[in-house]
Coordinates of C-alpha atoms in Angstrom, one line a residue:
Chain P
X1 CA 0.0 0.0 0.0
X2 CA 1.4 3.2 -0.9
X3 CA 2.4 5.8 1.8
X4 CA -0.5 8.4 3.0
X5 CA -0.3 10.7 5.6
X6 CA -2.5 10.3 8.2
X7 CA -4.0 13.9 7.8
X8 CA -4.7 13.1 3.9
X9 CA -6.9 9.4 4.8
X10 CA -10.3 9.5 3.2
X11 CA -11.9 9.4 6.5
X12 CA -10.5 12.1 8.3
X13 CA -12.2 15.6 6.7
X14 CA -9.6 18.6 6.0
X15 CA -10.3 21.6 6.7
X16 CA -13.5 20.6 9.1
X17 CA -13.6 19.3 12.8
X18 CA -14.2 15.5 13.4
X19 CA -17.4 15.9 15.5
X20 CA -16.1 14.8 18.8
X21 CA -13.8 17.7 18.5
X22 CA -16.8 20.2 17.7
X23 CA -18.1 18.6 20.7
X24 CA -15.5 19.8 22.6
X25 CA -15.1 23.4 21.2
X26 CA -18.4 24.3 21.4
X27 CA -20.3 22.6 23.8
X28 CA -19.5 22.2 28.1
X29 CA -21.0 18.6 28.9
X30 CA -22.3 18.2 32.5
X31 CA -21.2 15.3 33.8
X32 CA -22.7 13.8 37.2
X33 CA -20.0 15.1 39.3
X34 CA -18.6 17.9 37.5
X35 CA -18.7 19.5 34.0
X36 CA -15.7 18.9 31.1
X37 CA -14.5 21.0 28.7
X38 CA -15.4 24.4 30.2
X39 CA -12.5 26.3 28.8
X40 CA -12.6 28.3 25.5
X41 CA -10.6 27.4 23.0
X42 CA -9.7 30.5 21.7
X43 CA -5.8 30.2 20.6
X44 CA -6.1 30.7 16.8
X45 CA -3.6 28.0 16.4
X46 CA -5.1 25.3 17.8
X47 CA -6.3 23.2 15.4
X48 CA -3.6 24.1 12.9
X49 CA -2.6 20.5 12.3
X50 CA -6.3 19.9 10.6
X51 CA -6.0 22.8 8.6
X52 CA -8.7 24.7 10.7
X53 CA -8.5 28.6 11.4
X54 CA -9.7 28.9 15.0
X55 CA -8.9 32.7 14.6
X56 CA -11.5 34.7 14.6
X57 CA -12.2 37.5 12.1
X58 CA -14.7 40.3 12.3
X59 CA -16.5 39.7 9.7
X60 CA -17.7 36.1 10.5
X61 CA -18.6 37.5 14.0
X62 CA -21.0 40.2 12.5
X63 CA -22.3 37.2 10.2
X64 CA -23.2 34.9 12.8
X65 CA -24.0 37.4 15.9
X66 CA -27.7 37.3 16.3
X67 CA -29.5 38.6 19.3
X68 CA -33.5 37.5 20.1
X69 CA -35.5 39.3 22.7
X70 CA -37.7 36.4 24.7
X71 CA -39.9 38.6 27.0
X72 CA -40.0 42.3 27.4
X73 CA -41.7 44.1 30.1
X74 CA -41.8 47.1 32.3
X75 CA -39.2 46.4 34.3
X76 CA -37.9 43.0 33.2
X77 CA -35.8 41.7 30.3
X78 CA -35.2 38.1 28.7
X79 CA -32.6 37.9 26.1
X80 CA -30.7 35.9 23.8
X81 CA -27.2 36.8 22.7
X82 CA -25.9 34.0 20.0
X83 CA -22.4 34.2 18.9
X84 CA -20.5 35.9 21.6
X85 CA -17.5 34.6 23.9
X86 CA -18.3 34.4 27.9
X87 CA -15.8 37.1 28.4
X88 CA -18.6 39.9 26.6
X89 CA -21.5 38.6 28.1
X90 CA -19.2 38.5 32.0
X91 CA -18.7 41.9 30.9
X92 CA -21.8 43.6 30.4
X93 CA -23.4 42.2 33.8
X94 CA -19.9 43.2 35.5
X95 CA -21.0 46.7 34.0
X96 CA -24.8 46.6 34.2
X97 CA -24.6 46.4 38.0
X98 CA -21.7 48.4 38.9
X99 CA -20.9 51.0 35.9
X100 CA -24.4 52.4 34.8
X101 CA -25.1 55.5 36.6
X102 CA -28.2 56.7 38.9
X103 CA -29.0 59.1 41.0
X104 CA -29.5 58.3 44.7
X105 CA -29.6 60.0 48.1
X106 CA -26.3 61.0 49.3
X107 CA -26.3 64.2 51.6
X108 CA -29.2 64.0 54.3
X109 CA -29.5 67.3 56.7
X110 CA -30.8 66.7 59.8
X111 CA -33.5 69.0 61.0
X112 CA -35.1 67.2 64.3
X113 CA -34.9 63.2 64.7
X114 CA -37.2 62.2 67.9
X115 CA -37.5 58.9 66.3
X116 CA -36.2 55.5 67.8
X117 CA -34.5 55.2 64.1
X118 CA -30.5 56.7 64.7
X119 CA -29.9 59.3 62.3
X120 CA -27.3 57.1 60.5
X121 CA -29.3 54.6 60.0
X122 CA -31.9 56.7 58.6
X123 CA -29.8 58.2 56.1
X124 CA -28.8 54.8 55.1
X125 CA -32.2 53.7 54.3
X126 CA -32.9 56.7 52.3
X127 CA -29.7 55.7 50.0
X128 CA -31.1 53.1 49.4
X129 CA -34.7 54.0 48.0
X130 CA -34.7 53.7 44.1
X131 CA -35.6 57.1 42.9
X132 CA -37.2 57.4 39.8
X133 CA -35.0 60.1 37.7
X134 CA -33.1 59.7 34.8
X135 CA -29.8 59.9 35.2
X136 CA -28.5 61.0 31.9
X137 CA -30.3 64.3 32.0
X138 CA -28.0 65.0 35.4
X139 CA -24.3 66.1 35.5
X140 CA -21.5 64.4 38.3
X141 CA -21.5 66.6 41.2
X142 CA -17.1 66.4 42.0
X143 CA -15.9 68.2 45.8
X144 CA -15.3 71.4 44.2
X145 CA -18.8 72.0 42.3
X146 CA -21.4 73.5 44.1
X147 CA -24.8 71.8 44.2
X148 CA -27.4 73.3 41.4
X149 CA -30.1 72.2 39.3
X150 CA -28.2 70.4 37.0
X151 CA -26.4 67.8 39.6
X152 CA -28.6 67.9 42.2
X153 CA -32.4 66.7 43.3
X154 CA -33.5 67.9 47.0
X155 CA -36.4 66.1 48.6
X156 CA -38.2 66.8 51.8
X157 CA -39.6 64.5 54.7
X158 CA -41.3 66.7 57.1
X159 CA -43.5 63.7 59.3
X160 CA -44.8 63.7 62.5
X161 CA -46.7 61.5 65.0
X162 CA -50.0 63.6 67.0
X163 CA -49.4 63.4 70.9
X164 CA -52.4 61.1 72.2
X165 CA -52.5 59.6 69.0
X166 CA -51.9 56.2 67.7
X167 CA -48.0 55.1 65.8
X168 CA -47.8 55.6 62.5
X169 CA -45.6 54.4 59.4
X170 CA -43.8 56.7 57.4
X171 CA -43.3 55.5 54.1
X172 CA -41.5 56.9 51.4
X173 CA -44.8 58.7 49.5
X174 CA -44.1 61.0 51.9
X175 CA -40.4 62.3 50.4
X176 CA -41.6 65.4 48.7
X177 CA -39.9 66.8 45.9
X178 CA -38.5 70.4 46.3
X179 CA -37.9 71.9 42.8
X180 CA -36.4 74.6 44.1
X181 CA -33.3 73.5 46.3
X182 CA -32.9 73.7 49.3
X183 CA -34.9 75.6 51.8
X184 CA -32.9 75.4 54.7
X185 CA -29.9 78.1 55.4
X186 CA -26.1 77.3 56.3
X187 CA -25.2 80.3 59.4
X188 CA -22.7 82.7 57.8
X189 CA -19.9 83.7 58.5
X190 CA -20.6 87.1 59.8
X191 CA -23.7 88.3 61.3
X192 CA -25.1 91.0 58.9
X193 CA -24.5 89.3 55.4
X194 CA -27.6 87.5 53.5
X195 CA -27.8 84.1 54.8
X196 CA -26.4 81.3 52.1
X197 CA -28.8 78.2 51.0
X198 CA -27.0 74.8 51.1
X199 CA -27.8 74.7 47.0
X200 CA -27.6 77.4 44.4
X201 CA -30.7 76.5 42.5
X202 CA -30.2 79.5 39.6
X203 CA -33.7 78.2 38.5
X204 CA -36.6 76.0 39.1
X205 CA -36.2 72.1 38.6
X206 CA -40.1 72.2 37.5
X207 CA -39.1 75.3 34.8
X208 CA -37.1 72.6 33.1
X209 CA -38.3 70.9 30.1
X210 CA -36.8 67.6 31.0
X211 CA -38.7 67.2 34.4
X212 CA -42.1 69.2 33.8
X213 CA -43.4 65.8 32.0
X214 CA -42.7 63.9 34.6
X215 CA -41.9 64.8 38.3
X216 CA -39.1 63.5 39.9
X217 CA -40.1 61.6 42.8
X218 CA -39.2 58.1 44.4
X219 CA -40.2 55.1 42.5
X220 CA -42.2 52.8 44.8
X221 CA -44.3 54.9 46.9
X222 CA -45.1 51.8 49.7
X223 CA -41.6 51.4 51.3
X224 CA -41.5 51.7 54.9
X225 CA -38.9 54.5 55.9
X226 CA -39.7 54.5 59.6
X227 CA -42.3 54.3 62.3
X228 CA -42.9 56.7 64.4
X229 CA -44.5 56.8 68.6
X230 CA -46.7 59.2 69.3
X231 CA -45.0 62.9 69.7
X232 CA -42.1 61.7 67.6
X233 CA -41.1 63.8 64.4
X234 CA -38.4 63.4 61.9
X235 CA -37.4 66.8 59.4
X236 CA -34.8 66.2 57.3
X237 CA -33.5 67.4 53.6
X238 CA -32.4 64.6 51.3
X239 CA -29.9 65.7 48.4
X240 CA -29.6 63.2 45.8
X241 CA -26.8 62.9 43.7
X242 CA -25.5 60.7 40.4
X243 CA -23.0 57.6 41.2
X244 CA -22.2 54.4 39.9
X245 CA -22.7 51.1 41.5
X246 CA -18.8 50.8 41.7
X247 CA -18.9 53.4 44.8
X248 CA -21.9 52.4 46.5
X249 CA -24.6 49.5 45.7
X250 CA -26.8 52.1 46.5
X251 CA -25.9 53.4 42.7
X252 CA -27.1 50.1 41.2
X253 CA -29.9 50.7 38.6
X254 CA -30.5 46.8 38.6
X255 CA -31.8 44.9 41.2
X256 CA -29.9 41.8 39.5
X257 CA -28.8 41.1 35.9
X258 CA -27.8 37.0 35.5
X259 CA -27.0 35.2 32.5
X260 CA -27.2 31.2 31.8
X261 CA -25.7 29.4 28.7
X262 CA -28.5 27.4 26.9
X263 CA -29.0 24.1 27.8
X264 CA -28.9 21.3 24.9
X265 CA -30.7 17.9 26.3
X266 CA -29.3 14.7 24.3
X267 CA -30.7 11.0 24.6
X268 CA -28.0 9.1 23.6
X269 CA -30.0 6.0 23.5
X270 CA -33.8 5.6 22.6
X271 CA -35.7 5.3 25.9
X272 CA -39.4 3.4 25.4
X273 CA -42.2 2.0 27.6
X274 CA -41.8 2.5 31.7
X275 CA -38.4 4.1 31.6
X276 CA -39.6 6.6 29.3
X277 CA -42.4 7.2 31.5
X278 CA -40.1 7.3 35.2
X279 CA -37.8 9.9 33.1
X280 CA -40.5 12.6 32.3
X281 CA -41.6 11.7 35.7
X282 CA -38.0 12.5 37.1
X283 CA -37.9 16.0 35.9
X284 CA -39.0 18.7 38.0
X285 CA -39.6 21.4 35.4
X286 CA -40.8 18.7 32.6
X287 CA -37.5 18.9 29.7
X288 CA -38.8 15.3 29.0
X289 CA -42.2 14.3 27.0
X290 CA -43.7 11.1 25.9
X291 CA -44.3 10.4 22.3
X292 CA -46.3 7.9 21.0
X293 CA -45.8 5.8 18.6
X294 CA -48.0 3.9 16.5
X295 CA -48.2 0.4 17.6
X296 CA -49.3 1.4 21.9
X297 CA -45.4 2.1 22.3
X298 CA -44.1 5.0 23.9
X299 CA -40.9 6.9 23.3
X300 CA -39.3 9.7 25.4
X301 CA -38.6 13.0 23.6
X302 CA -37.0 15.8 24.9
X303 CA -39.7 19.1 24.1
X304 CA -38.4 22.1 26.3
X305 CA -34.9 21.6 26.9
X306 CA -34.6 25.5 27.5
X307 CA -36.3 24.7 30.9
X308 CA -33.4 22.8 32.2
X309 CA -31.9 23.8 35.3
X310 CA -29.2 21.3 35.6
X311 CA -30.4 18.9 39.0
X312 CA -29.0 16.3 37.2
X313 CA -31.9 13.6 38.2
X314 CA -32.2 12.7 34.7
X315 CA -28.4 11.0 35.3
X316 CA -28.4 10.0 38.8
X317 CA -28.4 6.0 39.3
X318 CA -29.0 4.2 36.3
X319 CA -29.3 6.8 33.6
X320 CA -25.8 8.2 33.3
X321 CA -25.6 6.9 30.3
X322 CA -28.7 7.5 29.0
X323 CA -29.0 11.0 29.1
X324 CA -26.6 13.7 28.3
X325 CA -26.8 17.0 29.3
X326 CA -24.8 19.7 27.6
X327 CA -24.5 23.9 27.7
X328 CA -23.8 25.8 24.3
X329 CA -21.2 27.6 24.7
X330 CA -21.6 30.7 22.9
X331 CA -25.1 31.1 23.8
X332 CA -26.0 33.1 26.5
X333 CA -29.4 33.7 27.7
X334 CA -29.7 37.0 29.9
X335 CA -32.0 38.5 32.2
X336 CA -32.0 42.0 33.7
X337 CA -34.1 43.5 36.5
X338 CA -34.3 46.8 36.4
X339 CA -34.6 48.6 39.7
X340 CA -36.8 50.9 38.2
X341 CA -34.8 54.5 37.0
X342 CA -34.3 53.3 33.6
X343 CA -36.1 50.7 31.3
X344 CA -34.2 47.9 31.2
X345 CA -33.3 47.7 26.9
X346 CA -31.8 51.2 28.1
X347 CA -29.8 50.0 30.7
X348 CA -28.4 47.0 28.0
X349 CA -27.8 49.9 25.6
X350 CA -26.0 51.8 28.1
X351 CA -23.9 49.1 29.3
X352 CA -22.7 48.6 25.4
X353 CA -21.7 52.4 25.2
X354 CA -20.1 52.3 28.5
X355 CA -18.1 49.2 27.5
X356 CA -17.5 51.3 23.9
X357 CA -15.7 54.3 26.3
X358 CA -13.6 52.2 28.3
X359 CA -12.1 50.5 24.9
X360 CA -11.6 54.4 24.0
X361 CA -9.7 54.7 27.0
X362 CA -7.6 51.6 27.0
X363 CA -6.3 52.0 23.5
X364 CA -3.0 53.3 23.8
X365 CA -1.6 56.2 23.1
X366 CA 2.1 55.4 22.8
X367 CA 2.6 54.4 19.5
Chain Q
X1 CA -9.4 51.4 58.1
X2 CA -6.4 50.9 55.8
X3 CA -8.9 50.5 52.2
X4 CA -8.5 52.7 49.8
X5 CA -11.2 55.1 48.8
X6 CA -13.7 53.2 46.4
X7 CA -13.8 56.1 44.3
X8 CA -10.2 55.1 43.7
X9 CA -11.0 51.8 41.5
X10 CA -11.5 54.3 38.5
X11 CA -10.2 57.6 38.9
X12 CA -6.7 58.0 37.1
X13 CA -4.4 60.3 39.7
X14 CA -2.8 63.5 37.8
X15 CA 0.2 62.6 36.1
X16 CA -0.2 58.7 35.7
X17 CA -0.5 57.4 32.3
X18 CA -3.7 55.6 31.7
X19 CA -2.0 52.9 29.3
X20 CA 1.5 52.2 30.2
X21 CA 4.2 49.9 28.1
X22 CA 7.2 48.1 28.9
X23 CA 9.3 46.1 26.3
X24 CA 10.9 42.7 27.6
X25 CA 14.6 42.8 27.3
X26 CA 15.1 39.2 26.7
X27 CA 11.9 38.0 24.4
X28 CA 11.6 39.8 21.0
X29 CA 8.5 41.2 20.0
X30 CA 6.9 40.7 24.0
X31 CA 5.8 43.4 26.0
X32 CA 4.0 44.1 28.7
X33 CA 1.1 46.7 29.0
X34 CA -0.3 48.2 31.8
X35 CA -3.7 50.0 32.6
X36 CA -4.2 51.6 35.4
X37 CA -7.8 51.8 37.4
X38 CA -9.3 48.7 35.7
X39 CA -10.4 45.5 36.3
X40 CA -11.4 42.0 34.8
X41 CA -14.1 43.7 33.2
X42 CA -11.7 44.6 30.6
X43 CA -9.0 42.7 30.8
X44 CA -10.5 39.2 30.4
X45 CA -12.0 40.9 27.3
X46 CA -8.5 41.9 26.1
X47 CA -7.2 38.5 26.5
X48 CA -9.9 37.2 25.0
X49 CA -9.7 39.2 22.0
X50 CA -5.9 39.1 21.5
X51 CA -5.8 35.1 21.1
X52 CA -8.1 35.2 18.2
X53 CA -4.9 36.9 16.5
X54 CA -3.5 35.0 14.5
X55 CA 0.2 36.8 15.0
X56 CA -0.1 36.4 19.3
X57 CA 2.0 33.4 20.4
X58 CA 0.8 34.2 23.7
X59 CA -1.2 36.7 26.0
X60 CA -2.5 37.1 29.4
X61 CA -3.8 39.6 32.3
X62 CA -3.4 39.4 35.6
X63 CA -4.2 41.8 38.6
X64 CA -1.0 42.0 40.3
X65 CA -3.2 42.6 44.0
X66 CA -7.0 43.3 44.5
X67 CA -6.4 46.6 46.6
X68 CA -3.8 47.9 43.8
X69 CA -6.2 48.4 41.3
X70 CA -4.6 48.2 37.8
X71 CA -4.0 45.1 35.2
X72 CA -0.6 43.5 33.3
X73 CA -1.7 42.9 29.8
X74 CA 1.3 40.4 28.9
X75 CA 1.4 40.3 24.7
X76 CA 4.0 37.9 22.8
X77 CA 4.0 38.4 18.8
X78 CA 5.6 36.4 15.8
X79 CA 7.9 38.8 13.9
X80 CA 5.1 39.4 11.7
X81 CA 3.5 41.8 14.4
X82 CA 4.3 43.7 17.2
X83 CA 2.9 44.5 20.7
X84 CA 1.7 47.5 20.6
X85 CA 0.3 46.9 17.1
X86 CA -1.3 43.9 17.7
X87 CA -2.9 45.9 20.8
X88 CA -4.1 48.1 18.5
X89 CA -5.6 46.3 16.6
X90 CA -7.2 44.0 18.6
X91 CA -9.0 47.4 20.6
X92 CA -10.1 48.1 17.3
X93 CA -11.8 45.3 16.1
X94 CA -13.4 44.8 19.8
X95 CA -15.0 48.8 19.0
X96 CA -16.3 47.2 15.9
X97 CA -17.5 44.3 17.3
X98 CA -19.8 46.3 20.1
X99 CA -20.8 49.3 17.5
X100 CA -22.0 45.7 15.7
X101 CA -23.8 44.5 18.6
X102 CA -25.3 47.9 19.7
X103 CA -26.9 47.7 16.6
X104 CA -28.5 44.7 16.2
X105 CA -29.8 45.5 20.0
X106 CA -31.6 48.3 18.7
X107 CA -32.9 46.8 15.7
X108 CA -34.5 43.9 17.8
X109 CA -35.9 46.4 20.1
X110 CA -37.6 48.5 17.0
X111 CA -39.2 45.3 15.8
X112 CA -40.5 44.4 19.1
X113 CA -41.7 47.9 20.0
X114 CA -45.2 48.4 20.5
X115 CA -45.9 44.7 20.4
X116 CA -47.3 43.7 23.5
X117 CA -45.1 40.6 25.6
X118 CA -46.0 38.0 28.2

């Protein structure tokens, strides 16, 4: 028989992956006790030997990106993102909870606190109260800026509790908005001058385009703030500032953004009669289905493999090799929560610029 | 009582170089990069990115300490390339990429809009 090289036998396809090795680029397989092949091959030489170009260009990354909204809502979004490496989609929920700004309560002045609530602990609760203002429409307020209408938003919380009469709650309906700054009056330095406001307000929030469509007040109106004894009172002035989640969790405009790789159910052997029925029976959120077949048999199918939330029952005991059960790996199917300042396909589309700018900034500048 | 400041994780101090670039005297063509006030946000992204080149014989980022906050971007290249260009480059094309993705965001959310969900 005449020489060949291995690489040039009929059976072994140039230029393409053998399949167990496309197994192993693109797919994680879940194994009972732990998964295999989690890491991405991305060195563009790896499969040299076979003649395939692992590199990848940006052309055949525009072809085959594809993204597919599931569910959209007020305050909810499901996504799929198809194409993209784990480091992107790591990424953008690294930046959608710490690196999109909001605005939040920072500076509270104490007026009178008879409540059993420390003022500390007070101010800390009203960080923490999603306000419902958009951020891009404010500037950063920095140490040497005085507060004004364009950095700052000044609420009010002027509560208290009748002598004689019973406790009551105060919740956070009851944060008024003061358009105007401040109203209270820093003591100056010498007796006869005017007395200075704590913000320089040059006009009216409410004269402003931007807010007078919608007025800038807290999101959720039910959340307890304090509660309050009778003859108690609590006057403060809340100044709210823009941050970023980095600084303060306070600054977060999600409450949680998660991502999942989709899940890819395999039977690697065809499963009839009672064991197809105790394997749909297994499942906890039903990946598994019964078809029938003509002659009274039945066969198990797999109908919603997206469901899968990997509690491996399907392999436990007897089925391990039965049942496989696989993540894609460049798949990613993302949720985001939005806390309620912005919508969340304008948080996504935020996060995106924000990655945009910090490429800007990396690039370097010495060449 | 001895952390730094948080704002410190991403304000550069004046007079430090954002990007700064240090040539290995004993590899050709190696290099390594360093960014101040970032984090694996961008850096596994980087190294990501800079394998898919085809002229990187090797790169990798590492955060030297959690409370120092800046990243080593380590970049080998074949003679072909160097360094700095492949760095170039590969910041490039990752621009390109997201002004790709932004895109096709938006155009899923126009089709979808006004089209009630759930």
């Amino acid at each position: 028989m005449p020489k060949v090289s291995a690489l040039d036998m009929p059976d072994v396809p140039m230029g393409q992956l053998p399949e167990h090795l496309q197994l192993q680029r693109t797919r994680v397989v879940c194994k009972a006790d732990a998964p295999i092949h989690t890491e991405a091959i991305q060195y563009s030489g790896a499969y040299a030997s076979m003649g395939v170009d692992n590199s990848l260009q940006l052309e055949s990354f525009c072809n085959n990106f594809k993204i597919e909204v599931i569910r959209l809502t007020e305050d909810e979004i499901e996504f799929d993102m198809i194409g993209i490496d784990a480091s992107l989609a790591n990424a953008f929920r690294r930046i959608l909870i710490a690196e999109v700004p909001t605005m939040a309560i920072e500076k509270v002045l104490m007026v009178n606190n008879t409540s059993v609530i420390a003022d500390e602990v007070l101010a800390h609760r009203l960080g923490l109260i999603p306000l419902n203002a958009d951020p891009s429409l404010f500037e950063y307020l920095s140490e040497n800026d005085s507060p004004n209408e364009r950095n700052t938003i000044v609420y009010k919380l002027d509560v208290s509790c009748k002598k004689g009469g019973p406790r009551m709650t105060v919740k956070s309906d009851q944060l008024k908005w003061l358009p105007s700054g401040s109203e209270l009056e820093m003591t100056p330095p010498n007796q006869s001058a005017k007395p200075k406001s704590y913000t320089s307000f040059s006009c009216s929030q409410d004269s402003m385009p931007e807010f007078s469509k919608k007025p800038l007040g807290v999101k959720h109106e039910d959340i307890i703030i304090a509660k309050l004894g009778p003859g108690q009172a609590i006057e403060l002035e809340a100044h709210a500032v823009k941050g970023i989640g980095k600084v303060h969790a306070k600054w977060s405009p999600v409450s949680t953004a998660w991502y999942r790789m989709l899940p890819e159910v395999v039977l690697l052997k065809d499963i009839k009669g009672d064991d197809a029925e105790k394997l749909v029976k297994k499942c906890p959120v039903n990946v598994f289905d019964i078809e029938d077949l003509g002659n009274g048999e039945k066969k198990a199918v797999v109908s919603k493999p997206r469901a899968c939330t990997l509690c491996r029952e399907c392999i436990r005991g007897v089925n391990e090799e039965l049942v496989e059960l696989r993540r894609v790996k460049d798949h990613f199917i993302f949720t985001i929560e939005s806390a309620g300042a912005l919508p969340p396909e304008v948080l996504f589309t935020e996060a995106v610029k924000i990655l945009e700018d910090k490429c800007d900034r990396v690039i370097s500048d010495l060449s | 009582m001895n952390a730094p400041d948080r704002y410190e994780r991403f304000v550069v101090p004046e007079g430090t170089k954002k990007v700064s670039y240090e040539r290995d005297t004993k590899i050709v063509n190696a290099a390594s990069l360093t960014v101040e006030r970032e984090d694996h946000t961008i850096g596994n992204i980087l190294r990501m990115q800079l394998h898919r080149d085809p002229n990187v014989l090797f790169a990798g980022y590492k955060l030297p300490h959690p409370l120092q906050y800046k990243i080593i971007v380590r970049i080998h290249t074949t003679s072909q390339s160097s360094p700095t260009q492949a760095y170039t480059q590969v910041v490039d094309d990752l621009d390109k990429e997201l002004l790709h993705l932004k895109k096709a965001f938006e155009d899923e959310k126009n089709r979808l809009e006004g089209k009630p969900f759930y």
